[in-house]
Coordinates of C-alpha atoms in Angstrom, one line a residue:
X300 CA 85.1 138.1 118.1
X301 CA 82.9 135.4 118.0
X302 CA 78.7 136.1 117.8
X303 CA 77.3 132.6 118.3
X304 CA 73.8 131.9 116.6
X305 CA 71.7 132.2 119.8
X306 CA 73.2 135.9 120.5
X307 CA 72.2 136.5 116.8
X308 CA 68.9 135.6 117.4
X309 CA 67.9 136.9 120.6
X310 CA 69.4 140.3 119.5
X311 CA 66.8 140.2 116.6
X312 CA 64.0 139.6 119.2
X313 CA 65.2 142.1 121.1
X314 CA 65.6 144.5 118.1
X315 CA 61.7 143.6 117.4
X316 CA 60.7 144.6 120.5
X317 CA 62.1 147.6 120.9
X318 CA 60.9 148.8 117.2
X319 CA 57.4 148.2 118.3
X320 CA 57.7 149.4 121.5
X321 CA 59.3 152.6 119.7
X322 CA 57.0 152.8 117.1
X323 CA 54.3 152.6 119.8
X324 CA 55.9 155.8 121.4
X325 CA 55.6 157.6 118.6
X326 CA 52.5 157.1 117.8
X327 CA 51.0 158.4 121.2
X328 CA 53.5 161.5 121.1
X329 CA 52.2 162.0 117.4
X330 CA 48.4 160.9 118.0
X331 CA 48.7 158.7 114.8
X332 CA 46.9 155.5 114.5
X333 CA 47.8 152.6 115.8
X334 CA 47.0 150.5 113.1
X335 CA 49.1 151.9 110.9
X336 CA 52.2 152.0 113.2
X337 CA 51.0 147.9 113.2
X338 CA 51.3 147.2 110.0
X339 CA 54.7 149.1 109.5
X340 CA 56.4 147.7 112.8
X341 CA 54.8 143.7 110.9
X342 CA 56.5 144.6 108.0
X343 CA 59.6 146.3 109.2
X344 CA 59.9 143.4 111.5
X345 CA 59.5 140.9 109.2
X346 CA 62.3 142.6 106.6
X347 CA 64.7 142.1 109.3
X348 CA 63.6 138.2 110.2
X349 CA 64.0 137.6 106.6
X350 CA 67.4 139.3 106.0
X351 CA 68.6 137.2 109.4
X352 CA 67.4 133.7 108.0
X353 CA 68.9 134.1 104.6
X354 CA 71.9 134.5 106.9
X355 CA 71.4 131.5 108.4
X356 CA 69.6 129.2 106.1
X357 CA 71.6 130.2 103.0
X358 CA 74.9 128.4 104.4
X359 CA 72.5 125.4 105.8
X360 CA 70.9 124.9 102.1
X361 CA 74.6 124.5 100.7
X362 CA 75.9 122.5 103.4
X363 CA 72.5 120.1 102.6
X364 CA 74.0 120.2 98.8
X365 CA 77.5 119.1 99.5
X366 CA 76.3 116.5 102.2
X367 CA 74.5 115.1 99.3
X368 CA 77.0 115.2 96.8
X369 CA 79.7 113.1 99.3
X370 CA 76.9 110.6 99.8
X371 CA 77.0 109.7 95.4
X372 CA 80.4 109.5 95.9
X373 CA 81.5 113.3 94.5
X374 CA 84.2 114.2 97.2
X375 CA 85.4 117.8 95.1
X376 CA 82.8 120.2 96.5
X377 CA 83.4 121.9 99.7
X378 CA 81.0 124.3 101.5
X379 CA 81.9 127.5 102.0
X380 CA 81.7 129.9 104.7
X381 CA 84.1 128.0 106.9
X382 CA 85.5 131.1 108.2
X383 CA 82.6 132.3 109.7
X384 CA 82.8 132.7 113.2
X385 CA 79.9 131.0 114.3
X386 CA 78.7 127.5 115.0
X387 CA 77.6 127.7 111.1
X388 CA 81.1 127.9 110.6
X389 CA 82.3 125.5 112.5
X390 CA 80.1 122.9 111.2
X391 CA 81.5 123.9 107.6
X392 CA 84.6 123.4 108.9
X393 CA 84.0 119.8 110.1
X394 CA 81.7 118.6 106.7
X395 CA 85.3 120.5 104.9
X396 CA 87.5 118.1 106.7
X397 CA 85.3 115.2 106.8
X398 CA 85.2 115.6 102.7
X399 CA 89.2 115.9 102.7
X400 CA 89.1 113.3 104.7
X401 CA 86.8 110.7 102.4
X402 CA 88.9 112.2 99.6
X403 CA 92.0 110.8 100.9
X404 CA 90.8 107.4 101.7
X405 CA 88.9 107.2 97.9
X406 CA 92.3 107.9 96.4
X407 CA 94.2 105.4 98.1
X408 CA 91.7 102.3 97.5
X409 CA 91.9 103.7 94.2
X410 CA 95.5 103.5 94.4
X411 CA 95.4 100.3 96.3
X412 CA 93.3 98.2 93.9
X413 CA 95.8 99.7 91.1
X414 CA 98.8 98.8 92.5
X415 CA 97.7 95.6 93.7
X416 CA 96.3 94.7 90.2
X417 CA 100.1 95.6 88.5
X418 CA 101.5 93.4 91.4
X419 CA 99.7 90.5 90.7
X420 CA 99.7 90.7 87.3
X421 CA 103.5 90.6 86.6
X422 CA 103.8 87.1 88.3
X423 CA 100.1 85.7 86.9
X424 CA 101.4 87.1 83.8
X425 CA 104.8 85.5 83.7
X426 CA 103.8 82.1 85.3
X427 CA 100.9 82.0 82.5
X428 CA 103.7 82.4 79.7
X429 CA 105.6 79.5 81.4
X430 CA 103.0 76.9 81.6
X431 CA 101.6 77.5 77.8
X432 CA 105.1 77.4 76.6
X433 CA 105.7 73.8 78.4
X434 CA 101.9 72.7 77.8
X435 CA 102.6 73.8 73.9
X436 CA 105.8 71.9 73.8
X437 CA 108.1 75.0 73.5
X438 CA 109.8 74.5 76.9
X439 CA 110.7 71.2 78.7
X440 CA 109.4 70.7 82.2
X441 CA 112.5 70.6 83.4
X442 CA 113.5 71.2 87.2
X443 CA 115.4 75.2 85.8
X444 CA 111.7 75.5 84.5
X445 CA 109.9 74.5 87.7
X446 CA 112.1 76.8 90.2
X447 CA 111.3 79.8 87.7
X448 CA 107.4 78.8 88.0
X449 CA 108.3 78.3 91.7
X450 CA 109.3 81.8 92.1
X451 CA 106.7 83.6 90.4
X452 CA 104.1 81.4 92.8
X453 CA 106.2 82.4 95.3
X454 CA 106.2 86.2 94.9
X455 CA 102.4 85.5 94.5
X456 CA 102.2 84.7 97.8
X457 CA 104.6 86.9 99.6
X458 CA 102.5 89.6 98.0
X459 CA 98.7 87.7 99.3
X460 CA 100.3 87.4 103.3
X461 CA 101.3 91.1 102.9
X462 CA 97.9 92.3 102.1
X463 CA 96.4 89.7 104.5
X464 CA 98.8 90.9 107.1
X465 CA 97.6 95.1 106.1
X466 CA 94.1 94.0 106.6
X467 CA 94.2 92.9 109.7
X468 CA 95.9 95.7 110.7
X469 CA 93.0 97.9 109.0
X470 CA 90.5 96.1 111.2
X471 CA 92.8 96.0 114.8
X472 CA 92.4 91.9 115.3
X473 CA 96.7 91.6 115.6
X474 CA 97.9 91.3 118.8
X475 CA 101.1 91.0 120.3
X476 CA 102.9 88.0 121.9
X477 CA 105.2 90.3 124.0
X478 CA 108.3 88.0 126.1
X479 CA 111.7 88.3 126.8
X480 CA 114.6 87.5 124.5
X481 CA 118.4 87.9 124.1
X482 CA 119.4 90.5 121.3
X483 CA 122.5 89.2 120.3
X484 CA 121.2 85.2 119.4
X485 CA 117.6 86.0 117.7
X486 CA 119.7 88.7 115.7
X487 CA 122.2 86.5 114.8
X488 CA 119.4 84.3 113.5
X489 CA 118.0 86.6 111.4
X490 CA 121.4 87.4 109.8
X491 CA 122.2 83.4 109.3
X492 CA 118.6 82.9 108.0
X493 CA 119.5 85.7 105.0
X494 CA 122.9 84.2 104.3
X495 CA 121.4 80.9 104.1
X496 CA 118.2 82.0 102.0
X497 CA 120.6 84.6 99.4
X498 CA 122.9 81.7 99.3
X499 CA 119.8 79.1 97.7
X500 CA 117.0 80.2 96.5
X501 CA 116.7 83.9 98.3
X502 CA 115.6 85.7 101.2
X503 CA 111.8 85.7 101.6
X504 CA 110.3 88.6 103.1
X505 CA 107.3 90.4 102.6
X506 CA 109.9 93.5 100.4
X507 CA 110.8 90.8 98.1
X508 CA 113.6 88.1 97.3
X509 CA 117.2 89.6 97.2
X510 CA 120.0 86.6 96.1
X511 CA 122.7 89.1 96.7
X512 CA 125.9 86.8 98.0
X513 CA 128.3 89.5 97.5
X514 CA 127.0 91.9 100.2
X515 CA 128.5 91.6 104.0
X516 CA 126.0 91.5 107.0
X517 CA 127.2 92.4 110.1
X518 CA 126.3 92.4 113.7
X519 CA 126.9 95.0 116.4
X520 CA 125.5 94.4 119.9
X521 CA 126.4 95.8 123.0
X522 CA 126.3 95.3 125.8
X523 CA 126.3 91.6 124.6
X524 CA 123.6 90.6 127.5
X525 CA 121.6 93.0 125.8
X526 CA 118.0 91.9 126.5
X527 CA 114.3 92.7 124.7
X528 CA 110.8 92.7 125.6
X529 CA 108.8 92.3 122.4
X530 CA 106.9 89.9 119.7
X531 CA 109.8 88.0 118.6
X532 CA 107.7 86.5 115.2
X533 CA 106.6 91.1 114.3
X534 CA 110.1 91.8 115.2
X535 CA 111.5 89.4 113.0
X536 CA 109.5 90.5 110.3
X537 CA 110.5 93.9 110.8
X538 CA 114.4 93.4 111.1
X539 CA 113.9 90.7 107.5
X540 CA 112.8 93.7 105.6
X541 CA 115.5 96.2 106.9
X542 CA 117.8 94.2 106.2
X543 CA 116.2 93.1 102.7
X544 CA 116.1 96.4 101.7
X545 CA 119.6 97.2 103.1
X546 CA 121.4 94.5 100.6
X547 CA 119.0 95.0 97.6
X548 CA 120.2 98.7 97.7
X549 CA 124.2 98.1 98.3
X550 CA 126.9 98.7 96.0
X551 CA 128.8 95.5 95.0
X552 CA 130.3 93.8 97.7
X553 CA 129.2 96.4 100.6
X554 CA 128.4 95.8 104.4
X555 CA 125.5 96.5 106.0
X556 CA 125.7 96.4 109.4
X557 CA 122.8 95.6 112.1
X558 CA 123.2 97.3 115.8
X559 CA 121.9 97.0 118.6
X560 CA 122.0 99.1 122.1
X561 CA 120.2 99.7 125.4
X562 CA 117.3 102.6 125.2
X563 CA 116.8 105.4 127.0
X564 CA 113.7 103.0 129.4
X565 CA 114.0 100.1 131.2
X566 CA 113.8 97.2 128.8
X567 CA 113.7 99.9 125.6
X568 CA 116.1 98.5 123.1
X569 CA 117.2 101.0 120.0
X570 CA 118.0 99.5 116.5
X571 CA 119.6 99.8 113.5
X572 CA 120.2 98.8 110.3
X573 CA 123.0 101.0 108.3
X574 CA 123.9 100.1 104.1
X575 CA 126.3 101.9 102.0
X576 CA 124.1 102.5 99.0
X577 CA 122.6 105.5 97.7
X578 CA 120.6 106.6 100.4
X579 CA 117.2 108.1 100.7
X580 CA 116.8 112.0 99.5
X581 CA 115.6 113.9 102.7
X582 CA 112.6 115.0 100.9
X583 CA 111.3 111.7 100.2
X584 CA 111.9 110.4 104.3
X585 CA 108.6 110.9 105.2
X586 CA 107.5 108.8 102.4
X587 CA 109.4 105.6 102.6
X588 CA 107.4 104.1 104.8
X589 CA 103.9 104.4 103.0
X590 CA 102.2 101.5 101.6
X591 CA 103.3 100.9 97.7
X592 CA 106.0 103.5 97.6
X593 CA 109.3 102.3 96.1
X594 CA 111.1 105.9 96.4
X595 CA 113.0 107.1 93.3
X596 CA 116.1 105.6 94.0
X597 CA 116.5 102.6 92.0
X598 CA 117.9 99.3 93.7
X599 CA 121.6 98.3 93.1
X600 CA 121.8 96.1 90.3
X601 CA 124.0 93.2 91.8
X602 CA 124.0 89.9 91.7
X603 CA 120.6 88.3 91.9
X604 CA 119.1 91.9 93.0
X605 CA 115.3 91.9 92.9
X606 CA 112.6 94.3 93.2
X607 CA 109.5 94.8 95.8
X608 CA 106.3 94.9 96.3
X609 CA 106.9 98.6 98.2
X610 CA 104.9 96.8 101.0
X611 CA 107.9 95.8 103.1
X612 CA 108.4 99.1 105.5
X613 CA 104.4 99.9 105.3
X614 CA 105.1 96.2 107.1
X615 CA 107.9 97.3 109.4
X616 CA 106.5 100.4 110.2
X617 CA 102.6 99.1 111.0
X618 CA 104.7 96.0 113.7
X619 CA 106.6 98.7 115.4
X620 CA 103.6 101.1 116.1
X621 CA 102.2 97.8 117.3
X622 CA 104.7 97.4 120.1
X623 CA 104.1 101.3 120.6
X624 CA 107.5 102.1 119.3
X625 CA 109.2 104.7 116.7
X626 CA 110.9 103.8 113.3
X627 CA 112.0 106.0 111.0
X628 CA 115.0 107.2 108.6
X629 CA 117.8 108.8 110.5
X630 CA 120.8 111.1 109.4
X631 CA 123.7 109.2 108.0
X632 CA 127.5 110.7 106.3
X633 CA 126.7 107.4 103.9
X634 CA 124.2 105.1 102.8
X635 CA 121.0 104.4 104.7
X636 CA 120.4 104.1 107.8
X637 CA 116.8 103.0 109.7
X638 CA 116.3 103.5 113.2
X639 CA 113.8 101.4 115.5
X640 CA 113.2 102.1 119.1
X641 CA 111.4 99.6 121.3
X642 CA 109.8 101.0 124.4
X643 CA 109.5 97.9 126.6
X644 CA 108.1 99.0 129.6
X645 CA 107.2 102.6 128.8
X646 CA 107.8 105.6 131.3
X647 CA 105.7 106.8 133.8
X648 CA 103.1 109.6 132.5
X649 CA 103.2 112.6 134.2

């Protein structure tokens, strides 16, 4: 049970009390002196008051420590005493989670500014190579020599509108441009947009560039009416890096196949987007949509295949909360296979 601070303390008070007031008894039934019953109530009293503050101030005086030591920056100490079952617990409790907390955060800007330093420094690194060998005469500015200096700027940017597009969802200034579209058109869009980009120069997405022409896409939608209620420009950011990922982790010459169907609410729409490649290992599901993470399962190595940043489901995943939505890996025989729901207009709460 529970003895909250207060009860603590007005129990000592009361304890006092009663010791005098005992002590005080005694002496008249014993005729002894009052001063002397004094002095030993003051200093029995005060033994007790003392052993009770240590109690209290002891966990206070460490707390005040490892407060301080979060404030330089030191997020490794935690207070103990959390199991108390006070409010002195409870409060070492909270400054225990708030230091997990600030723990976390530090080690992903750590991880941030690391992983964003080896992104930008394979492109800056190879488009540096490029110019000094044509500035040194070693290479001809030739147009082969321009598109591969043309990629690597390109990839610079993909990677600079991805974190642009992660900070402003860090500091909540997206919003959404919600209206009505048909499903079947804008996703046949998408598709004829990839075919066209893998077919030239590659897909451009925020996951990458794939130039994979030996890969099928495919389009399932039904009823064919089908209707959304979204933002068209996030969706179509989301479905580019599904599918992205879909072809840069098919076999040679697989299918990946894009559905669509009604949801379970009025205007809810579910997606899919299904590949025949390795697939993700259950344990790393939970995973695969974290900022950076690439998984362990390396991309197909087909024609024109390309790797990511490892930005481009943090992306997808960051647009669909937006709409209030739920994406996430679901349970396929083969391959992959990424399910999206779309609320439209959500349910009633109870």
């Amino acid at each position: 049970m529970a003895i909250s601070i207060k009860t603590k303390l007005g129990t000592l008070v009361v304890g006092a009390v009663l010791l005098t007031s005992g002590l005080a008894l005694v002496a008249i039934r014993t005729s002894t002196e009052f001063r002397y019953i004094t002095i030993f109530a003051m200093i029995a009293t005060l033994l007790i008051t003392q052993f009770v503050a240590q109690s209290l101030t002891a966990p206070l005086d460490e707390m005040n420590h490892v407060a301080g030591s979060i404030s330089r920056g030191d997020f490794s100490r935690r207070v103990r005493g959390a199991d108390r079952r006070d409010e002195l617990g409870d409060l070492a409790s909270t400054i225990n989670r708030m230091a997990d907390d600030l723990e976390a955060v530090d080690r992903h800007r750590k991880e941030l500014v690391a992983n964003v330093s080896h992104e930008l420094r394979t492109p800056i690194a190879a488009l540096r190579a490029l110019l000094e060998n044509v500035v040194d005469g070693v290479s001809a500015a030739d147009p082969e020599t321009m598109r591969t200096a043309l990629k690597q700027t390109e990839r610079l940017g993909r990677l600079v509108e991805t974190l642009l597009d992660l900070s402003r969802l860090d500091n909540g200034v997206v919003t959404l441009r919600r209206s009505r579209f048909e499903v079947w058109p804008y996703l046949s869009g998408i598709l004829r947009e990839a075919n066209l980009a893998a077919s030239q120069r590659g897909l451009s997405s925020t996951s990458g560039l794939h130039r994979r022409t030996d890969v099928h896409l495919h389009l399932d939608v039904s009823p064919p009416e089908l209707t959304a209620h979204a933002d068209a420009e996030r969706l179509h950011q989301v479905m580019a890096n599904l599918i992205d990922n879909a072809v840069k982790h098919s076999p040679p010459h697989g299918r990946v196949t894009v559905r669509a169907r009604r949801g379970p609410y009025p205007d809810s729409v579910d997606l899919e987007v299904a590949d025949e490649g390795p697939g993700i290992p259950e344990s790393e599901r939970h995973k695969v949509f974290e900022r950076f993470n690439r998984g362990t399962v390396p991309a197909q190595q087909g024609p024109g295949s390309d790797g990511g940043t490892g930005l481009g489901l943090a992306i997808a995943r960051w647009a669909v909360d937006l709409h209030g939505g739920h994406i996430g890996v679901a349970e396929s025989s083969r391959g992959c296979r990424i399910r999206l729901t779309l609320p439209g207009s959500l349910p009633p709460r109870d």
